[in-house]
mmCIF file of C-alpha atoms and ligand atoms in Angstrom:
data_model
loop_
_atom_site.group_PDB
_atom_site.id
_atom_site.type_symbol
_atom_site.label_atom_id
_atom_site.label_comp_id
_atom_site.label_asym_id
_atom_site.label_seq_id
_atom_site.Cartn_x
_atom_site.Cartn_y
_atom_site.Cartn_z
ATOM 1 C CA UNK S 17 16.097 -5.846 23.064
ATOM 2 C CA UNK S 18 13.806 -8.136 21.449
ATOM 3 C CA UNK S 19 11.020 -8.101 18.708
ATOM 4 C CA UNK S 20 7.673 -9.878 18.898
ATOM 5 C CA UNK S 21 4.947 -10.203 16.114
ATOM 6 C CA UNK S 22 1.521 -8.674 16.814
ATOM 7 C CA UNK S 23 -0.972 -10.537 15.191
ATOM 8 C CA UNK S 24 -3.387 -13.816 15.420
ATOM 9 C CA UNK S 25 -2.622 -14.725 11.775
ATOM 10 C CA UNK S 26 -1.206 -18.285 11.017
ATOM 11 C CA UNK S 27 0.580 -17.507 7.971
ATOM 12 C CA UNK S 28 2.028 -14.340 9.054
ATOM 13 C CA UNK S 29 3.320 -15.988 12.291
ATOM 14 C CA UNK S 30 5.028 -18.912 10.409
ATOM 15 C CA UNK S 31 6.430 -16.376 8.102
ATOM 16 C CA UNK S 32 7.797 -14.471 10.487
ATOM 17 C CA UNK S 33 9.386 -17.374 12.670
ATOM 18 C CA UNK S 34 11.266 -18.283 9.450
ATOM 19 C CA UNK S 35 13.000 -15.405 9.190
ATOM 20 C CA UNK S 36 14.792 -15.999 12.573
ATOM 21 C CA UNK S 37 14.113 -12.195 14.454
ATOM 22 C CA UNK S 38 10.946 -12.933 16.091
ATOM 23 C CA UNK S 39 11.200 -13.872 19.965
ATOM 24 C CA UNK S 40 7.104 -13.788 20.586
ATOM 25 C CA UNK S 41 3.739 -13.389 19.682
ATOM 26 C CA UNK S 42 0.998 -10.895 21.058
ATOM 27 C CA UNK S 43 -2.777 -10.812 20.259
ATOM 28 C CA UNK S 44 -5.740 -8.741 21.384
ATOM 29 C CA UNK S 45 -9.375 -9.044 20.594
ATOM 30 C CA UNK S 46 -9.211 -6.798 17.731
ATOM 31 C CA UNK S 47 -6.560 -8.934 16.036
ATOM 32 C CA UNK S 48 -8.382 -12.420 16.726
ATOM 33 C CA UNK S 49 -11.196 -10.733 15.152
ATOM 34 C CA UNK S 50 -9.478 -10.446 12.193
ATOM 35 C CA UNK S 51 -9.238 -13.961 11.329
ATOM 36 C CA UNK S 52 -11.656 -16.257 9.715
ATOM 37 C CA UNK S 53 -14.331 -17.088 12.531
ATOM 38 C CA UNK S 54 -13.181 -19.884 14.632
ATOM 39 C CA UNK S 55 -13.220 -21.703 17.833
ATOM 40 C CA UNK S 56 -11.295 -19.020 20.040
ATOM 41 C CA UNK S 57 -9.549 -21.942 22.069
ATOM 42 C CA UNK S 58 -8.575 -23.734 18.954
ATOM 43 C CA UNK S 59 -7.045 -20.621 17.017
ATOM 44 C CA UNK S 60 -5.026 -19.880 20.189
ATOM 45 C CA UNK S 61 -3.803 -23.517 19.982
ATOM 46 C CA UNK S 62 -2.561 -23.160 16.667
ATOM 47 C CA UNK S 63 -0.924 -20.083 17.652
ATOM 48 C CA UNK S 64 0.431 -22.104 20.436
ATOM 49 C CA UNK S 65 1.910 -24.965 18.415
ATOM 50 C CA UNK S 66 3.717 -22.406 16.019
ATOM 51 C CA UNK S 67 5.177 -20.846 19.251
ATOM 52 C CA UNK S 68 6.588 -24.330 20.415
ATOM 53 C CA UNK S 69 7.994 -25.209 17.294
ATOM 54 C CA UNK S 70 10.063 -21.797 17.134
ATOM 55 C CA UNK S 71 11.887 -22.112 20.939
ATOM 56 C CA UNK S 72 8.763 -21.921 23.175
ATOM 57 C CA UNK S 73 8.296 -17.981 22.703
ATOM 58 C CA UNK S 74 6.127 -16.217 24.927
ATOM 59 C CA UNK S 75 2.723 -15.985 23.693
ATOM 60 C CA UNK S 76 0.286 -12.960 25.023
ATOM 61 C CA UNK S 77 -3.455 -13.707 24.911
ATOM 62 C CA UNK S 78 -6.282 -11.126 26.234
ATOM 63 C CA UNK S 79 -9.202 -11.464 28.219
ATOM 64 C CA UNK S 80 -12.142 -10.267 26.997
ATOM 65 C CA UNK S 81 -14.011 -9.496 30.382
ATOM 66 C CA UNK S 82 -14.692 -6.128 32.254
ATOM 67 C CA UNK S 83 -15.044 -7.487 35.503
ATOM 68 C CA UNK S 84 -11.964 -8.304 37.523
ATOM 69 C CA UNK S 85 -13.177 -11.402 39.278
ATOM 70 C CA UNK S 86 -14.345 -12.596 35.839
ATOM 71 C CA UNK S 87 -10.917 -11.321 34.192
ATOM 72 C CA UNK S 88 -9.522 -13.542 36.559
ATOM 73 C CA UNK S 89 -11.931 -16.458 36.091
ATOM 74 C CA UNK S 90 -10.947 -16.036 32.214
ATOM 75 C CA UNK S 91 -7.610 -16.103 32.752
ATOM 76 C CA UNK S 92 -7.441 -19.334 35.145
ATOM 77 C CA UNK S 93 -9.418 -21.060 32.013
ATOM 78 C CA UNK S 94 -7.136 -20.061 29.709
ATOM 79 C CA UNK S 95 -3.941 -21.515 31.326
ATOM 80 C CA UNK S 96 -6.172 -24.529 31.999
ATOM 81 C CA UNK S 97 -7.479 -24.586 28.324
ATOM 82 C CA UNK S 98 -4.601 -23.710 26.795
ATOM 83 C CA UNK S 99 -1.780 -25.734 28.371
ATOM 84 C CA UNK S 100 0.754 -23.731 27.645
ATOM 85 C CA UNK S 101 4.173 -23.023 29.388
ATOM 86 C CA UNK S 102 5.030 -19.485 28.221
ATOM 87 C CA UNK S 103 1.106 -18.281 27.719
ATOM 88 C CA UNK S 104 0.878 -14.868 29.438
ATOM 89 C CA UNK S 105 -2.468 -12.998 29.763
ATOM 90 C CA UNK S 106 -3.337 -10.038 28.677
ATOM 91 C CA UNK S 107 -5.000 -7.818 31.727
ATOM 92 C CA UNK S 108 -5.837 -3.939 30.735
ATOM 93 C CA UNK S 109 -4.753 -1.744 33.529
ATOM 94 C CA UNK S 110 -6.938 -0.069 35.652
ATOM 95 C CA UNK S 111 -7.355 0.589 39.668
ATOM 96 C CA UNK S 112 -9.051 -2.760 39.905
ATOM 97 C CA UNK S 113 -7.150 -4.540 37.915
ATOM 98 C CA UNK S 114 -4.147 -4.283 39.922
ATOM 99 C CA UNK S 115 -5.537 -6.722 42.169
ATOM 100 C CA UNK S 116 -6.154 -9.048 39.030
ATOM 101 C CA UNK S 117 -2.352 -8.905 38.125
ATOM 102 C CA UNK S 118 -1.285 -9.350 42.076
ATOM 103 C CA UNK S 119 -3.876 -12.649 42.306
ATOM 104 C CA UNK S 120 -2.767 -14.025 39.027
ATOM 105 C CA UNK S 121 1.108 -13.569 39.461
ATOM 106 C CA UNK S 122 0.881 -14.986 42.903
ATOM 107 C CA UNK S 123 -0.853 -17.791 41.062
ATOM 108 C CA UNK S 124 2.140 -18.225 38.977
ATOM 109 C CA UNK S 125 0.308 -17.122 35.965
ATOM 110 C CA UNK S 126 2.125 -14.081 33.758
ATOM 111 C CA UNK S 127 0.397 -11.368 32.763
ATOM 112 C CA UNK S 128 1.002 -8.658 30.153
ATOM 113 C CA UNK S 129 -0.770 -5.378 31.482
ATOM 114 C CA UNK S 130 -1.770 -3.777 28.400
ATOM 115 C CA UNK S 131 -3.530 -0.608 27.484
ATOM 116 C CA UNK S 132 -0.679 1.134 29.379
ATOM 117 C CA UNK S 133 -0.203 5.263 28.190
ATOM 118 C CA UNK S 134 1.521 6.660 31.249
ATOM 119 C CA UNK S 135 4.696 5.813 33.144
ATOM 120 C CA UNK S 136 2.383 5.311 35.983
ATOM 121 C CA UNK S 137 0.451 2.898 34.610
ATOM 122 C CA UNK S 138 3.261 1.048 33.679
ATOM 123 C CA UNK S 139 5.172 1.146 36.906
ATOM 124 C CA UNK S 140 1.999 0.232 39.213
ATOM 125 C CA UNK S 141 1.274 -2.932 37.095
ATOM 126 C CA UNK S 142 5.363 -3.725 37.349
ATOM 127 C CA UNK S 143 4.977 -3.586 41.031
ATOM 128 C CA UNK S 144 1.757 -5.455 41.408
ATOM 129 C CA UNK S 145 3.639 -8.224 39.532
ATOM 130 C CA UNK S 146 3.008 -8.283 35.856
ATOM 131 C CA UNK S 147 5.700 -10.160 33.581
ATOM 132 C CA UNK S 148 5.103 -7.679 31.015
ATOM 133 C CA UNK S 149 3.750 -4.079 30.748
ATOM 134 C CA UNK S 150 2.722 -2.618 27.359
ATOM 135 C CA UNK S 151 2.411 0.915 25.955
ATOM 136 C CA UNK S 152 0.540 1.656 23.186
ATOM 137 C CA UNK S 153 3.105 3.497 21.466
ATOM 138 C CA UNK S 154 1.445 5.482 18.183
ATOM 139 C CA UNK S 155 -2.242 5.773 20.520
ATOM 140 C CA UNK S 156 -0.191 7.808 22.806
ATOM 141 C CA UNK S 157 1.370 10.021 19.890
ATOM 142 C CA UNK S 158 -2.531 10.343 18.497
ATOM 143 C CA UNK S 159 -3.185 12.210 21.627
ATOM 144 C CA UNK S 160 0.233 14.207 21.602
ATOM 145 C CA UNK S 161 1.989 12.095 24.198
ATOM 146 C CA UNK S 162 5.465 11.511 24.110
ATOM 147 C CA UNK S 163 5.990 7.489 24.299
ATOM 148 C CA UNK S 164 9.813 7.724 24.527
ATOM 149 C CA UNK S 165 9.741 9.833 27.405
ATOM 150 C CA UNK S 166 6.982 7.045 29.059
ATOM 151 C CA UNK S 167 9.637 4.649 27.991
ATOM 152 C CA UNK S 168 12.913 6.153 29.526
ATOM 153 C CA UNK S 169 11.307 6.889 32.971
ATOM 154 C CA UNK S 170 9.761 3.477 33.330
ATOM 155 C CA UNK S 171 12.763 1.637 32.268
ATOM 156 C CA UNK S 172 14.838 3.534 34.687
ATOM 157 C CA UNK S 173 12.152 2.752 37.762
ATOM 158 C CA UNK S 174 12.492 -1.208 36.536
ATOM 159 C CA UNK S 175 16.018 -0.994 36.546
ATOM 160 C CA UNK S 176 16.597 0.995 39.824
ATOM 161 C CA UNK S 177 14.199 -1.274 41.556
ATOM 162 C CA UNK S 178 15.117 -4.475 39.764
ATOM 163 C CA UNK S 179 11.773 -5.691 39.314
ATOM 164 C CA UNK S 180 11.359 -8.910 36.957
ATOM 165 C CA UNK S 181 9.294 -6.840 34.034
ATOM 166 C CA UNK S 182 9.665 -6.187 30.637
ATOM 167 C CA UNK S 183 8.550 -3.483 28.654
ATOM 168 C CA UNK S 184 6.765 -3.838 25.500
ATOM 169 C CA UNK S 185 5.690 -1.578 22.901
ATOM 170 C CA UNK S 186 2.878 -2.138 20.561
ATOM 171 C CA UNK S 187 0.984 0.368 18.623
ATOM 172 C CA UNK S 188 3.460 0.458 16.015
ATOM 173 C CA UNK S 189 2.884 1.945 12.592
ATOM 174 C CA UNK S 190 6.475 2.403 11.222
ATOM 175 C CA UNK S 191 9.576 0.598 11.231
ATOM 176 C CA UNK S 192 11.048 3.400 12.403
ATOM 177 C CA UNK S 193 8.930 3.575 15.717
ATOM 178 C CA UNK S 194 10.872 0.092 16.780
ATOM 179 C CA UNK S 195 13.755 1.584 16.676
ATOM 180 C CA UNK S 196 13.017 4.293 18.388
ATOM 181 C CA UNK S 197 11.390 2.338 21.209
ATOM 182 C CA UNK S 198 14.280 0.208 21.577
ATOM 183 C CA UNK S 199 16.980 3.313 21.862
ATOM 184 C CA UNK S 200 14.268 4.636 24.770
ATOM 185 C CA UNK S 201 14.916 1.332 26.441
ATOM 186 C CA UNK S 202 12.034 -0.463 25.656
ATOM 187 C CA UNK S 203 12.696 -4.434 26.335
ATOM 188 C CA UNK S 204 10.182 -5.644 23.338
ATOM 189 C CA UNK S 205 8.946 -4.012 20.547
ATOM 190 C CA UNK S 206 5.684 -6.076 18.956
ATOM 191 C CA UNK S 207 5.031 -4.640 15.506
ATOM 192 C CA UNK S 208 2.720 -6.124 12.679
ATOM 193 C CA UNK S 209 3.824 -8.379 9.936
ATOM 194 C CA UNK S 210 3.890 -5.447 7.457
ATOM 195 C CA UNK S 211 5.907 -3.354 9.580
ATOM 196 C CA UNK S 212 8.657 -6.483 9.914
ATOM 197 C CA UNK S 213 8.856 -6.520 6.201
ATOM 198 C CA UNK S 214 9.273 -2.484 6.068
ATOM 199 C CA UNK S 215 12.042 -2.964 8.638
ATOM 200 C CA UNK S 216 14.347 -4.389 5.903
ATOM 201 C CA UNK S 217 13.239 -1.794 2.955
ATOM 202 C CA UNK S 218 15.161 1.138 1.999
ATOM 203 C CA UNK S 219 15.331 2.483 -1.760
ATOM 204 C CA UNK S 220 18.731 2.850 -1.577
ATOM 205 C CA UNK S 221 18.924 -0.557 -1.166
ATOM 206 C CA UNK S 222 16.976 -1.691 -4.229
ATOM 207 C CA UNK S 223 19.405 0.802 -6.068
ATOM 208 C CA UNK S 224 22.400 -0.223 -4.675
ATOM 209 C CA UNK S 225 21.517 -4.143 -5.171
ATOM 210 C CA UNK S 226 20.594 -3.082 -8.620
ATOM 211 C CA UNK S 227 23.749 -1.321 -9.788
ATOM 212 C CA UNK S 228 26.215 -3.991 -8.333
ATOM 213 C CA UNK S 229 24.175 -6.830 -10.515
ATOM 214 C CA UNK S 230 24.165 -4.533 -13.418
ATOM 215 C CA UNK S 231 27.495 -3.649 -13.411
ATOM 216 C CA UNK S 232 28.902 -7.467 -12.610
ATOM 217 C CA UNK S 233 26.884 -8.888 -15.447
ATOM 218 C CA UNK S 234 28.330 -5.748 -17.591
ATOM 219 C CA UNK S 235 31.577 -7.340 -16.536
ATOM 220 C CA UNK S 236 30.826 -11.137 -17.239
ATOM 221 C CA UNK S 237 29.760 -10.277 -20.907
HETATM 222 C C1 LIG W 359 -0.291 -4.879 21.775
HETATM 223 O O1 LIG W 359 -0.288 -6.245 21.322
HETATM 224 C C2 LIG W 359 -1.570 -3.755 21.275
HETATM 225 O O2 LIG W 359 -2.904 -4.549 21.826
HETATM 226 C C3 LIG W 359 -1.456 -3.592 20.247
HETATM 227 O O3 LIG W 359 -0.125 -3.494 19.708
HETATM 228 C C4 LIG W 359 -2.361 -2.416 19.826
HETATM 229 O O4 LIG W 359 -2.150 -2.053 18.368
HETATM 230 P P1 LIG W 359 -3.015 -1.196 17.646
HETATM 231 O O5 LIG W 359 -3.187 0.571 18.291
HETATM 232 O O6 LIG W 359 -2.608 -0.436 16.133
HETATM 233 O O7 LIG W 359 -4.532 -1.446 17.769
#
């Protein structure tokens, strides 16, 4: 099980890599839009530099087209412009997009199929050749879905069919979502900077540390 950071913010990525717990980076057009306006490729190249410095970890960047042929063109362009061996192109799931996933995968362009909410979406994307398939965990909960059931079914499908594809859970809003997704068989959870910090916190931890130090200082005095 791995943890990725879900952000396009350079400072957050740098900070998370320093902690030694992040094995990849995912972005999407909305996350990029939160950053100061800049040249798209130049900003992505800055993220790539951080990924290279931290073990050539995977970076997912999403196309911003809706037409399948345009998606293929954009994906090829991204690979050519960014020149990073572990760049994965995010392609949203859809019937016509399966051809995009197949075409890019056959060209050796790794695809992260995103915007998935059901087992069948994740499974078909995996069959089509996606290197990663991304479930939107909390957006599915928002419509009374069962992300843990989707994860369990999809993981069994991938394992039973020996498919070279990893499930990513995104749309993470609480620290507990991470452990629950991992527990349901999700290979990777991608979480925002604040969630990763939240994963280290508990009121009893603070209370225990404070008590230990108070006792020790009293003993020393
Ligand atoms: C994965 O990278 C997704 O794009 C992302 O986690 C979506 O999260 P959101 O539901 O908070 O937008």
